[in-house]
Short mmCIF file of C-alpha atoms in Angstrom, two decimals:
data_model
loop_
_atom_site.label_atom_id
_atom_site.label_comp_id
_atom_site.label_asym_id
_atom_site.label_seq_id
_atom_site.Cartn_x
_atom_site.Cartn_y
_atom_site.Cartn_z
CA UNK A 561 -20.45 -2.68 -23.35
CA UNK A 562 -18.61 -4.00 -20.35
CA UNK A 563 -15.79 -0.81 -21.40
CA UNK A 564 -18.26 1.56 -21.42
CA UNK A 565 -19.71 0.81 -17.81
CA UNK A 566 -15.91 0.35 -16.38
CA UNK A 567 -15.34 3.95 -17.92
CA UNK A 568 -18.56 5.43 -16.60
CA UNK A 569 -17.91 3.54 -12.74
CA UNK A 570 -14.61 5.27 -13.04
CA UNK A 571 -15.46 8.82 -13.66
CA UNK A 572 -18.28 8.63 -11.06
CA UNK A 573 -15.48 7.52 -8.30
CA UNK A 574 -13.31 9.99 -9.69
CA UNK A 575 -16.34 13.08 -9.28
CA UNK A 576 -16.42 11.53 -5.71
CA UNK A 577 -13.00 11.58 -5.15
CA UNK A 578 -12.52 15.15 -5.91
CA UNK A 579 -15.75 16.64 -4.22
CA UNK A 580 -14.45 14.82 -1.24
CA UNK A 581 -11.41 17.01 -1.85
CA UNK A 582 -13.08 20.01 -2.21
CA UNK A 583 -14.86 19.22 1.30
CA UNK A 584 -11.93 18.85 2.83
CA UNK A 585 -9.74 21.80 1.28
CA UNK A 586 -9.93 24.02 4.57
CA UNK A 587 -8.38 21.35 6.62
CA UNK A 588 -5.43 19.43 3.93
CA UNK A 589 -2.15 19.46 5.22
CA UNK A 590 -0.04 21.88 3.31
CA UNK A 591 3.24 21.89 2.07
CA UNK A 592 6.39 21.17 4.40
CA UNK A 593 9.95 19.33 4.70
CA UNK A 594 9.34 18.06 8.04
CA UNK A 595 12.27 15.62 7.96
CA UNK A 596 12.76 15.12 10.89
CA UNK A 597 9.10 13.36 10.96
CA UNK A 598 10.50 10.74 8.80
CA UNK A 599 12.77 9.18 11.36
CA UNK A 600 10.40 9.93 14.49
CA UNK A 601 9.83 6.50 16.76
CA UNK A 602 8.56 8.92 18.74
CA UNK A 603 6.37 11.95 17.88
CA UNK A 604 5.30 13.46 20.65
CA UNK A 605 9.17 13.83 21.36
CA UNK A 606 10.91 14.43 18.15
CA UNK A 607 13.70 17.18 17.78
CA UNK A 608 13.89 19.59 15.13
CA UNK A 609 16.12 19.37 12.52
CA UNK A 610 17.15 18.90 8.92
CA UNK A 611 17.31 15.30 7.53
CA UNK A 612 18.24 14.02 4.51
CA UNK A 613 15.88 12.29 2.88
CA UNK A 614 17.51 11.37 -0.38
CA UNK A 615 18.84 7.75 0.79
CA UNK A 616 21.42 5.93 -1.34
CA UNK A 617 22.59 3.07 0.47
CA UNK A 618 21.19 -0.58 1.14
CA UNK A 619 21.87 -0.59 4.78
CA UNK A 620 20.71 2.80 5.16
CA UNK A 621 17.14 1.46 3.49
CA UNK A 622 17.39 -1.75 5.78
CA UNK A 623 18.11 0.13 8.64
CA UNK A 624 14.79 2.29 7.81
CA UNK A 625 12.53 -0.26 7.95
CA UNK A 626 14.23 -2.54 10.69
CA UNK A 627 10.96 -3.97 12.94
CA UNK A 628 11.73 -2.21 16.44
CA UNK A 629 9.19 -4.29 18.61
CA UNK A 630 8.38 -8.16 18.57
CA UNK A 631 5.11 -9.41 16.85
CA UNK A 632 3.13 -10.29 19.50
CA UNK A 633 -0.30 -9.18 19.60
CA UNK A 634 -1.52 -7.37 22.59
CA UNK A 635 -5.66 -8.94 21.73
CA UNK A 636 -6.54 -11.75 19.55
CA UNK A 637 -10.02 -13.67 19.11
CA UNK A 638 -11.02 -15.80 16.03
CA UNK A 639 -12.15 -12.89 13.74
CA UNK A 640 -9.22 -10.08 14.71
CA UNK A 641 -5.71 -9.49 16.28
CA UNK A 642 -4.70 -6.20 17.69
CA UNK A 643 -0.81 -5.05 18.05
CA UNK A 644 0.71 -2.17 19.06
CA UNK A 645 2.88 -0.13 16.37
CA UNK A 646 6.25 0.60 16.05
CA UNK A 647 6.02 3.92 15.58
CA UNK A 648 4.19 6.15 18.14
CA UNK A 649 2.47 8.74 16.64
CA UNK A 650 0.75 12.03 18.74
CA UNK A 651 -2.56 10.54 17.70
CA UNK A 652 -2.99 7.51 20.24
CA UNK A 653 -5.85 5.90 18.28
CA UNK A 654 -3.18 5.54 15.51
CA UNK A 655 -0.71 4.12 17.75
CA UNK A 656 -2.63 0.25 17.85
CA UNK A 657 -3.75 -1.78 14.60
CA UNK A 658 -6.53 -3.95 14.27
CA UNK A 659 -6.34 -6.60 11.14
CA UNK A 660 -9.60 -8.90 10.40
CA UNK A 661 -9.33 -12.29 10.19
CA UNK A 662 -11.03 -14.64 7.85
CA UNK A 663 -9.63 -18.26 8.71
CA UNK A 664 -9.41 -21.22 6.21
CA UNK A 665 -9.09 -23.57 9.26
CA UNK A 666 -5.48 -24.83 7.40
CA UNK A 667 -2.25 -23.63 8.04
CA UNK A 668 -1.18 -23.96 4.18
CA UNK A 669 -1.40 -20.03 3.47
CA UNK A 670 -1.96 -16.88 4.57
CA UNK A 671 -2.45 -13.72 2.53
CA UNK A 672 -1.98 -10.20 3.99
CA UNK A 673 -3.82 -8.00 3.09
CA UNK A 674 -3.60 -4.15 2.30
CA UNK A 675 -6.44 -1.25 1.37
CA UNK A 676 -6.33 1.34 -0.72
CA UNK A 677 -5.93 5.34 0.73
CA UNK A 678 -9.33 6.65 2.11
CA UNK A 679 -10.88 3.20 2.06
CA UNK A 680 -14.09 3.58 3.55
CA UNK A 681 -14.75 -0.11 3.61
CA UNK A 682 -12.60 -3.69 3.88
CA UNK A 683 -12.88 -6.27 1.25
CA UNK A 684 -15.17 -9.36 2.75
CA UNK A 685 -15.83 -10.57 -0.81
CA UNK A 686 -12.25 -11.04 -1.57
CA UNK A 687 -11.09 -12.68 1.94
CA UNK A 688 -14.39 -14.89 1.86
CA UNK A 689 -13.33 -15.93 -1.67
CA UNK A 690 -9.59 -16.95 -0.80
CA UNK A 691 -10.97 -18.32 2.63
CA UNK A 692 -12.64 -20.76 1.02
CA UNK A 693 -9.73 -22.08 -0.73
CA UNK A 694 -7.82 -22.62 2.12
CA UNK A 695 -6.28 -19.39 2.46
CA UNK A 696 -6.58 -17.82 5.70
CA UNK A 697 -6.91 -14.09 4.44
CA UNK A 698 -5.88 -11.26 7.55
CA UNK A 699 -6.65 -7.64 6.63
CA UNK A 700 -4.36 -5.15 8.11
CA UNK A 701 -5.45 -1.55 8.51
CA UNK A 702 -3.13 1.16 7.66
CA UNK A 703 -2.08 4.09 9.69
CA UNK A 704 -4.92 6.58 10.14
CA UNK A 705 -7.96 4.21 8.45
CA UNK A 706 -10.79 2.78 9.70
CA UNK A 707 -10.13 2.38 13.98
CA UNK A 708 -7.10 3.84 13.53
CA UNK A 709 -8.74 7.15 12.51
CA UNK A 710 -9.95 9.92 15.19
CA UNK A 711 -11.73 12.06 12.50
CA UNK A 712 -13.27 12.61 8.90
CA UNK A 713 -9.97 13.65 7.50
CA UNK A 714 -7.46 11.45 9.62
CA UNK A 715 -6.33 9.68 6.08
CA UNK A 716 -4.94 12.65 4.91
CA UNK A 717 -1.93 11.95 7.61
CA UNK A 718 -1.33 8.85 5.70
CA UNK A 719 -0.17 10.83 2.32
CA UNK A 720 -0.08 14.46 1.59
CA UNK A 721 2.03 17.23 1.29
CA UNK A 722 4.14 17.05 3.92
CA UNK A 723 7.05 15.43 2.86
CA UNK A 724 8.37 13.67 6.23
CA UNK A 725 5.56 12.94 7.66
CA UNK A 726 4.25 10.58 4.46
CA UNK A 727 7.60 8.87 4.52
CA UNK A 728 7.00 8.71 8.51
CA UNK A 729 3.39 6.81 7.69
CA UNK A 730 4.51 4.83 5.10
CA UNK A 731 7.66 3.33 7.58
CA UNK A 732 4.45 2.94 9.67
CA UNK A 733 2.77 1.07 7.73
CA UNK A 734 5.34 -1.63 6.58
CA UNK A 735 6.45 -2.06 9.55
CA UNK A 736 3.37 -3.00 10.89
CA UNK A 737 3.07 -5.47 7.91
CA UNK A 738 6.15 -6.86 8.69
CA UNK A 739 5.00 -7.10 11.99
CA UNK A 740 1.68 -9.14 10.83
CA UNK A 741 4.45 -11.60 8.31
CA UNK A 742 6.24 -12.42 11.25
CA UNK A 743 3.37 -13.28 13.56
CA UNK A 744 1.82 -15.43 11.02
CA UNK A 745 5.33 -17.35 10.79
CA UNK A 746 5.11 -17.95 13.83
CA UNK A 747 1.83 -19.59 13.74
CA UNK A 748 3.33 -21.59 11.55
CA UNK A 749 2.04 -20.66 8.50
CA UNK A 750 4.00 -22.31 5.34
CA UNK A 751 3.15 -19.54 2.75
CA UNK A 752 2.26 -16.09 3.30
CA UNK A 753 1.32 -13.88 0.68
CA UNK A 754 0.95 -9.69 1.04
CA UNK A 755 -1.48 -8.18 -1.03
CA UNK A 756 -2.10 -4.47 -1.73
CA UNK A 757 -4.38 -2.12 -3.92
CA UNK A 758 -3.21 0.95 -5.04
CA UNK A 759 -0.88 2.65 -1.84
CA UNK A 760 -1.65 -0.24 -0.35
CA UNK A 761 0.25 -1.88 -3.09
CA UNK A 762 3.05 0.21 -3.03
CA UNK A 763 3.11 -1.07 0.95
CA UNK A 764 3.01 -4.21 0.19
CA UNK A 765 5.80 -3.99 -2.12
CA UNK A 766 8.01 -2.42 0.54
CA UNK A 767 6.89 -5.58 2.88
CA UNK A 768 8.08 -7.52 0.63
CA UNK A 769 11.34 -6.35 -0.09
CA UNK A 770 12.48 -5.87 3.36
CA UNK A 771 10.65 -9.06 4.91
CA UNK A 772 12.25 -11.96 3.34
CA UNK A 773 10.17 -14.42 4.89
CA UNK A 774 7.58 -13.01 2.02
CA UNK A 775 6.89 -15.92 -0.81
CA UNK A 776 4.65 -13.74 -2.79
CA UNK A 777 2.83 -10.51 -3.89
CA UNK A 778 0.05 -9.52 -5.29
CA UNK A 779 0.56 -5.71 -6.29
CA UNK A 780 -2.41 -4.50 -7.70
CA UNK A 781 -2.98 -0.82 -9.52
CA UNK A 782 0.14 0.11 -7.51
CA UNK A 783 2.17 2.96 -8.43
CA UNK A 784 5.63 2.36 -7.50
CA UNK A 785 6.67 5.86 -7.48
CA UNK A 786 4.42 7.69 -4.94
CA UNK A 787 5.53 11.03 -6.54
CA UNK A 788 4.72 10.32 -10.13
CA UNK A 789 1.43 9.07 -8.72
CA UNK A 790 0.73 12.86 -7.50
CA UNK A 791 2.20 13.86 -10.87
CA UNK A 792 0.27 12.43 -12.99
CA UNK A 793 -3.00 11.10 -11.31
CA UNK A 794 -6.64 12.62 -11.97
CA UNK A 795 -7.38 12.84 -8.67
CA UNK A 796 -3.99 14.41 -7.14
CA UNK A 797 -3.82 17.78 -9.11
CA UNK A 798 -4.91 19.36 -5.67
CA UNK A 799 -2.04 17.45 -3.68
CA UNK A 800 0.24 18.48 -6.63
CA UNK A 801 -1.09 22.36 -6.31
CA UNK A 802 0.66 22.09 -2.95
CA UNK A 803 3.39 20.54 -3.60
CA UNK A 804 4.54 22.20 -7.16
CA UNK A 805 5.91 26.12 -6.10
CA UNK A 806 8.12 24.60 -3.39
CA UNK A 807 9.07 21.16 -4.98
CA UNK A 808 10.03 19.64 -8.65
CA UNK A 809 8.96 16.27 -9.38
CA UNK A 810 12.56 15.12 -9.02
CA UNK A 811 13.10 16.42 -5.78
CA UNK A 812 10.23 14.65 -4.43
CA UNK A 813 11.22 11.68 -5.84
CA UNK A 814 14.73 11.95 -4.20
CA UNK A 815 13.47 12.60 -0.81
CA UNK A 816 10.92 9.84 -1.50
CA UNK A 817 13.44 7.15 -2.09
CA UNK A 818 12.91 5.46 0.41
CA UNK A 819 9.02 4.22 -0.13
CA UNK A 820 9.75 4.07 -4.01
CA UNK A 821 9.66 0.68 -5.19
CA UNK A 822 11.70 1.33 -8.39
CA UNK A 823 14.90 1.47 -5.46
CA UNK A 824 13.76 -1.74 -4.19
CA UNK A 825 14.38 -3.71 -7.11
CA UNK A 826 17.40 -5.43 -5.32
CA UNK A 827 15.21 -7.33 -2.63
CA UNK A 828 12.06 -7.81 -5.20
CA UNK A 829 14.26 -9.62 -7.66
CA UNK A 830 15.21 -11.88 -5.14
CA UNK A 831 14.61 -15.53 -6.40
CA UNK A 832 12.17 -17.07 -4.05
CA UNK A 833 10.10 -14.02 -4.58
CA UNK A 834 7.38 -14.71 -6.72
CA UNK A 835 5.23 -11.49 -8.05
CA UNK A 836 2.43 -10.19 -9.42
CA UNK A 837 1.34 -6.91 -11.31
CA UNK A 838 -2.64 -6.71 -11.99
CA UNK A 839 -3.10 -3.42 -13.69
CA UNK A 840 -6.06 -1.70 -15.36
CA UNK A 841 -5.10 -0.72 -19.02
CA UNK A 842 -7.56 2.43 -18.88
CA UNK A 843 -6.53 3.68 -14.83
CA UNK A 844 -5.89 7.27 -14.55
CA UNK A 845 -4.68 7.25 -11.37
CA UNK A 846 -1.77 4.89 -10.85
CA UNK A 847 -1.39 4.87 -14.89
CA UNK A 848 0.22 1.42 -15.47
CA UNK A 849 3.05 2.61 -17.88
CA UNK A 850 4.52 4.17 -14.72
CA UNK A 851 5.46 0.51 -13.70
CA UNK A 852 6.81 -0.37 -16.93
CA UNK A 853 10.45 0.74 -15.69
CA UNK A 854 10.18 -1.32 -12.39
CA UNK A 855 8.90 -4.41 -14.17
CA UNK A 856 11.79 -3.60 -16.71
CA UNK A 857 14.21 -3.72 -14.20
CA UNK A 858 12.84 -6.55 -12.01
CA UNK A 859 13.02 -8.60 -15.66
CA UNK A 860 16.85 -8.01 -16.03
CA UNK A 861 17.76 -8.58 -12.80
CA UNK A 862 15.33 -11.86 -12.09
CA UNK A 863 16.42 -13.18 -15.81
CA UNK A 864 12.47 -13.01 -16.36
CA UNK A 865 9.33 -11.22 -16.31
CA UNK A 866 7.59 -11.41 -13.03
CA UNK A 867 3.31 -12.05 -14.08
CA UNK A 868 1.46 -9.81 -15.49
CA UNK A 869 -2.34 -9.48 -16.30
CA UNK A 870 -4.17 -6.22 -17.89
CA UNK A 871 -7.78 -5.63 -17.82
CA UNK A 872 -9.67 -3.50 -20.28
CA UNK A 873 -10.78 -1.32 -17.05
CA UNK A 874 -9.56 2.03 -14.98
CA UNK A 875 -9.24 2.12 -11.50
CA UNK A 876 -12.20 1.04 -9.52
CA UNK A 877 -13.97 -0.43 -12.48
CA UNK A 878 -11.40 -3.36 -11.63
CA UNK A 879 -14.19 -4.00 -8.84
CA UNK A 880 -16.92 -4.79 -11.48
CA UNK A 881 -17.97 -8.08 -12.99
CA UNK A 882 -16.27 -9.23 -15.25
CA UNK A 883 -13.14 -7.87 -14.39
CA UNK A 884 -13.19 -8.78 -10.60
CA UNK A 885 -14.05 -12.11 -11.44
CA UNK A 886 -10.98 -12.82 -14.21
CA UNK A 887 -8.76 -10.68 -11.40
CA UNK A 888 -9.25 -13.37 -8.96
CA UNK A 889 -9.31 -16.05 -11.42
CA UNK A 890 -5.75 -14.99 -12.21
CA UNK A 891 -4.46 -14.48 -8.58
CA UNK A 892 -5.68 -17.42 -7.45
CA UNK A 893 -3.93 -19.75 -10.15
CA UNK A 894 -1.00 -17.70 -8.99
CA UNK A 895 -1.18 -18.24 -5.66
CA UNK A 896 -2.16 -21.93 -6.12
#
């Protein structure tokens, strides 16, 4: 029974997901290199010009995703901190991040916390949960959600067909996470955790690697390849459609090497590094046997399997009782 109501809670977000698209067809952003995007600090003033986005190198990745300001917030009250972003995009609403707090009152752990693409809400169940544990839980906002968003559409900035400018907002994005690990170190926080669903996932993942003051992560229903997730996901087709005539699979995957996690492995395996894979066995969207190559690789060079728990669910039917409830069941213990 409980299959049967995950499979029909998935196909009804899935009909959502693609009217949505439809809605929005007129306005997507269509296919373009825009390379030089991916190494902008600066939009409003970025030069033209071909980049190569096919990086090979370890210092080249570190040097990608080096934290160019300090991690001081600019506002902070007991429920939220606000800090300016690394990267200065032409949309100044984007330009500041808000995360929520939910304090434990201890100092033993934080978790950091990171949505899904076109989120239209936050996750008080989970922080509240995690809070009460004595896990202070800060939700992060990524680049063009929620505040950060000046219209209907803004998410689309976050990951579409333009190939530099999703490599510029995913840099965006975990570097404002590593911005929020780094705060919370200071505060003198013993554990911190990052957490991510879906793209958020994948962002946590890249916080991870490159922020070794990380202890854990939580990567749930992440694809690690963001260009076999608009390959093979039901949802993408229409990102694919304009994509496809100018681009092969493999050639977005080289110039997304940078915000694939399968070319992270060196920094996940690392040995303090604890980690955690929470997929859905039935999810058409980031289908879980797309990770089996990272967790392959992550096996061989850890000397063993990082944890792993599969639900009988899809995608958002990993929301729904009873699968929410063993899903935090199972983190927890982990965490704990």
């Amino acid at each position: 029974m409980f299959r049967y109501l995950a499979r029909h809670h998935d196909r009804k977000h899935i009909k959502r997901s693609l009217q949505r698209q439809e809605r929005i067809s007129k306005s997507a952003i269509g296919f373009a290199h825009d390379t030089s995007l991916a190494f902008a600090v600066n939009e409003p003033v970025v030069k033209d010009g071909d980049h190569d986005l096919a990086v090979t190198t370890l210092c080249e990745t570190e040097a990608f995703f080096t934290p160019l300001l300090p991690a001081e917030p600019i506002y902070q009250d007991a429920h939220r901190v606000i800090f300016e972003s690394d990267i200065k995009t032409s949309d100044e609403k984007n330009n500041v991040f808000e995360c929520v707090v939910t304090e434990s009152g201890a100092k033993d752990h934080a978790l950091v916390v990171f949505h899904h693409w076109y989120s239209r809400n936050r996750y008080p169940a989970f922080s509240r949960y995690f809070a009460k544990r004595g896990m202070t839980v800060v939700e992060a906002t990524l680049p063009y959600h929620f505040s950060r968003g000046s219209n209907d559409c803004s998410e689309e900035q976050f990951f579409n067909a333009s190939i530099g400018r999703t490599v510029r907002s995913m840099r965006q994005a975990v570097l404002d996470g590593r911005k929020i690990v780094r705060w919370l170190k200071g505060q003198r926080y013993r554990t911190i955790t990052v957490v991510g669903m879906c793209l958020g996932g994948t962002v946590a993942g890249l916080v991870a690697a490159q922020e070794e003051i990380v202890d854990k992560a939580v990567l749930m229903l992440t694809p690690p390849s963001p260009a076999d997730l608009i390959w093979t996901s039901e949802t993408m087709q229409r990102l694919k459609g304009r994509i496809e005539p100018s681009m092969s699979l493999e050639d977005l995957r080289k110039a997304w090497t940078l915000i694939n996690l399968d070319m992270h492995t060196f920094w996940l395996s690392r040995p303090d590094l604890e980690l955690l894979f929470v997929q859905g066995r039935c999810d058409t969207i980031a289908r879980p046997e797309r990770a089996h190559h990272l967790i392959h690789d992550l096996t061989s060079l850890r000397g063993r399997p990082p944890e792993l728990l599969q639900l009988n669910c899809g995608h958002s039917s990993i929301g729904m009782f009873p699968y929410n409830i063993i899903a935090a069941r199972k983190v927890l213990r982990f965490l704990m």
